[in-house]
XYZ file of N, CA and C in Angstrom:
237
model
N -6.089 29.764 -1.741
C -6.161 29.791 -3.186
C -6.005 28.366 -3.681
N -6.600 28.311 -5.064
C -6.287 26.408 -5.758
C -5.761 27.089 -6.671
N -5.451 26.308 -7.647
C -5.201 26.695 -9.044
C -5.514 24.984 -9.757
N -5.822 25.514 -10.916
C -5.202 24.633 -12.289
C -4.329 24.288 -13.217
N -3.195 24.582 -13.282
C -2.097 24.800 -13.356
C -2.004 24.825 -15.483
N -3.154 24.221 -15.862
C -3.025 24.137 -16.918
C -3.083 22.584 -17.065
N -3.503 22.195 -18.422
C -3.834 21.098 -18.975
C -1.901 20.362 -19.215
N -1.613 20.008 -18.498
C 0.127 19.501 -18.483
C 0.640 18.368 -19.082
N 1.135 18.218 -20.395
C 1.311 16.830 -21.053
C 2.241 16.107 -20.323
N 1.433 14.996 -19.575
C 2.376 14.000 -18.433
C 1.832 12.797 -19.333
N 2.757 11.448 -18.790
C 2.426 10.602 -19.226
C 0.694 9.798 -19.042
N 0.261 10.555 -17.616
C -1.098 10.017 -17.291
C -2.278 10.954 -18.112
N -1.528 11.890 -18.382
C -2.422 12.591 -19.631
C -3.005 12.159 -20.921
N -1.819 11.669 -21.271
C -1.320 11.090 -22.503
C -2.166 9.506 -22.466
N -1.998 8.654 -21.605
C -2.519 7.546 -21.051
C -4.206 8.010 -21.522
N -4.547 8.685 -21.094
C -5.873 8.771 -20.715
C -6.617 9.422 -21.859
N -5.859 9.991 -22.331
C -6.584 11.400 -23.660
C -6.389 11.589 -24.864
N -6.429 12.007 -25.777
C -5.712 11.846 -27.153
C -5.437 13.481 -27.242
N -4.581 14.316 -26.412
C -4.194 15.917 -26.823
C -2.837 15.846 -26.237
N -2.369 16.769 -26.740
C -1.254 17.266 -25.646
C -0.879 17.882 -24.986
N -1.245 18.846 -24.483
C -1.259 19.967 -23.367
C -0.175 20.580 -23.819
N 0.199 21.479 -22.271
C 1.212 22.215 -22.677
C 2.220 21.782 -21.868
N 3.509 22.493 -21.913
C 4.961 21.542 -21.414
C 4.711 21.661 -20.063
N 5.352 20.571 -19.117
C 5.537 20.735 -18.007
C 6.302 22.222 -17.598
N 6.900 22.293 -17.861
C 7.653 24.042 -17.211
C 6.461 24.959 -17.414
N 5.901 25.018 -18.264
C 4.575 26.028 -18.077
C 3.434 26.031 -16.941
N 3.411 24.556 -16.930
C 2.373 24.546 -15.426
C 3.446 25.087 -14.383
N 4.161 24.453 -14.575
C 5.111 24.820 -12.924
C 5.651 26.355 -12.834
N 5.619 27.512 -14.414
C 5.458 28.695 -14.252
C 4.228 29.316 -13.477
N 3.218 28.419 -14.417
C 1.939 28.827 -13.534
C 1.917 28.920 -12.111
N 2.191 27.679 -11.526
C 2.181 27.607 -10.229
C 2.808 28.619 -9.409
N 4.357 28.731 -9.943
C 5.136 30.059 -9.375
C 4.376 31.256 -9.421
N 3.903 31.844 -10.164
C 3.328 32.704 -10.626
C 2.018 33.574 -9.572
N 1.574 32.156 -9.155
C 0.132 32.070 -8.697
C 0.761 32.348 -7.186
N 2.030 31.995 -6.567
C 2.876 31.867 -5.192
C 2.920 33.936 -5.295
N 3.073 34.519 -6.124
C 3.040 36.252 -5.999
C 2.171 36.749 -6.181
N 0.812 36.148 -6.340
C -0.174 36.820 -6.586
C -0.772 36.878 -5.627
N -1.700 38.704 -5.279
C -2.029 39.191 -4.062
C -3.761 38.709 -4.955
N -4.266 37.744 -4.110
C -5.990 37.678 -4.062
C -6.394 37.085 -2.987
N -7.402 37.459 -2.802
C -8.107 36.648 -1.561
C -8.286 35.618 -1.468
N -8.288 35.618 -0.120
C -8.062 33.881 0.094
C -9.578 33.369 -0.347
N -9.031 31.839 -0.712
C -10.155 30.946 -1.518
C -10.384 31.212 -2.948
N -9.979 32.295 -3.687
C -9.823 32.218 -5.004
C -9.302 30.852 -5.706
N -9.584 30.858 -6.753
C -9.075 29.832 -7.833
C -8.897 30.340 -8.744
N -7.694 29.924 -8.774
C -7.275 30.835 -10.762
C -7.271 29.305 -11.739
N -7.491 29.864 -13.091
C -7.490 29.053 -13.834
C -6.257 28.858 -14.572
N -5.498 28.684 -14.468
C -3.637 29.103 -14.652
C -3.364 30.531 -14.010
N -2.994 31.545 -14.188
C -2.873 32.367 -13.879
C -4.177 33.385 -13.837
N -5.587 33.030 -14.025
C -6.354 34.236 -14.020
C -7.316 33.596 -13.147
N -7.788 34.777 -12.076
C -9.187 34.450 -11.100
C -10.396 33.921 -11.909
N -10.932 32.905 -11.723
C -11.818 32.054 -12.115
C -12.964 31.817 -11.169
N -14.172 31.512 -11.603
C -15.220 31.061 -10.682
C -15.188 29.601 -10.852
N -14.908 28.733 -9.766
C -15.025 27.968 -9.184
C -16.110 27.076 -9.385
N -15.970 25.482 -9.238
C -17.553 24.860 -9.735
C -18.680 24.657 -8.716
N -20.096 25.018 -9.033
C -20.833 24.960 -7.624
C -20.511 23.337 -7.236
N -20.032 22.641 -7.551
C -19.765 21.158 -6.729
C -18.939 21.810 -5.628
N -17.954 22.645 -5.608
C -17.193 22.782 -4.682
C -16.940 24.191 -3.915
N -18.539 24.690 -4.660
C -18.900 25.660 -3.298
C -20.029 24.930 -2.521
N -20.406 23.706 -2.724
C -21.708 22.822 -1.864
C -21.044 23.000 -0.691
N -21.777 23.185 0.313
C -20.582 22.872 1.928
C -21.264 21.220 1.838
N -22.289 20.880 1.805
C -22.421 19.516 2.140
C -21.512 18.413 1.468
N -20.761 19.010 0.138
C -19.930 17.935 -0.371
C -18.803 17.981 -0.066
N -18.550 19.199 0.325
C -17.122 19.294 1.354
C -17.050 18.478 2.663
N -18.380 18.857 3.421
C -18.317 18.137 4.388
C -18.077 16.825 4.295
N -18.519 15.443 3.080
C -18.442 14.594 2.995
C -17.323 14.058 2.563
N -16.417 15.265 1.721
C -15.231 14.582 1.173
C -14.179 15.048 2.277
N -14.497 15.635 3.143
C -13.153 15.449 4.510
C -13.870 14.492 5.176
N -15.076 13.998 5.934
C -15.510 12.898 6.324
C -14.596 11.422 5.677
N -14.889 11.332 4.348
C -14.192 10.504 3.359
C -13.039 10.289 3.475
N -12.242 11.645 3.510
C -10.915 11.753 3.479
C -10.281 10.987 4.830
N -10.830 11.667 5.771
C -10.567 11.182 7.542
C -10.562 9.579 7.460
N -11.365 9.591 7.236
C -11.977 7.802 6.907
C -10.996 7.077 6.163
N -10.542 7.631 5.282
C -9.534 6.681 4.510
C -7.802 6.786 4.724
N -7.856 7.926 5.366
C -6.532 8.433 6.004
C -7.105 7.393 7.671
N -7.783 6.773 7.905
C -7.780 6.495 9.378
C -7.560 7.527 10.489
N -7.436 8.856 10.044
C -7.549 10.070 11.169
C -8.310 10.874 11.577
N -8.421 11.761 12.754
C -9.853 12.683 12.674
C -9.079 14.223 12.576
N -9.723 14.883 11.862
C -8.887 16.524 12.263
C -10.001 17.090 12.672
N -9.482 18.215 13.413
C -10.775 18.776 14.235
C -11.568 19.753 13.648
C-alpha cells in the first residue's frame, strides 16, 4: 500500500506554496489509520480512501528506471 497522507502544513510546504494544509496530527492520523486497513496489496489511498493511482506509476518501464536510478545513486544493486 502508499498513501498520501494529506496535503500537511510543514515548513517546506509553506516554503514552496501559498496554502496551508492541514495540521500535522491529521496526516499522522491518516497514516495510523491506513496501518488497520484490510486492502490489497498495492493499493493507494488518498488519505484514508482507495484511490487510483497515476498511470506514471503504473508504467513498469518508469519503475524500472527509477530503481535503476535509485541503485545508481545509493551505489548498490538489489536483486
Amino acid at each position: 500500500m502508499s498513501i498520501h497522507p494529506g496535503v500537511v502544513a510543514t515548513g517546506l510546504l509553506h516554503a514552496m506554496f501559498a496554502i496551508d494544509g492541514v495540521p500535522p496530527t491529521v496526516g499522522g492520523d491518516n497514516l495510523a489509520a491506513a496501518t488497520s486497513m484490510r486492502v490489497a496489496s498495492g493499493t493507494y489511498l488518498d488519505e484514508t480512501v482507495p484511490a487510483e493511482p497515476s498511470a506514471e506509476s503504473r508504467d513498469p518501464d518508469l519503475q524500472n528506471r527509477l530503481v535503476e536510478d535509485t541503485q545508481q545513486r545509493l551505489g548498490v544493486s538489489l536483486p
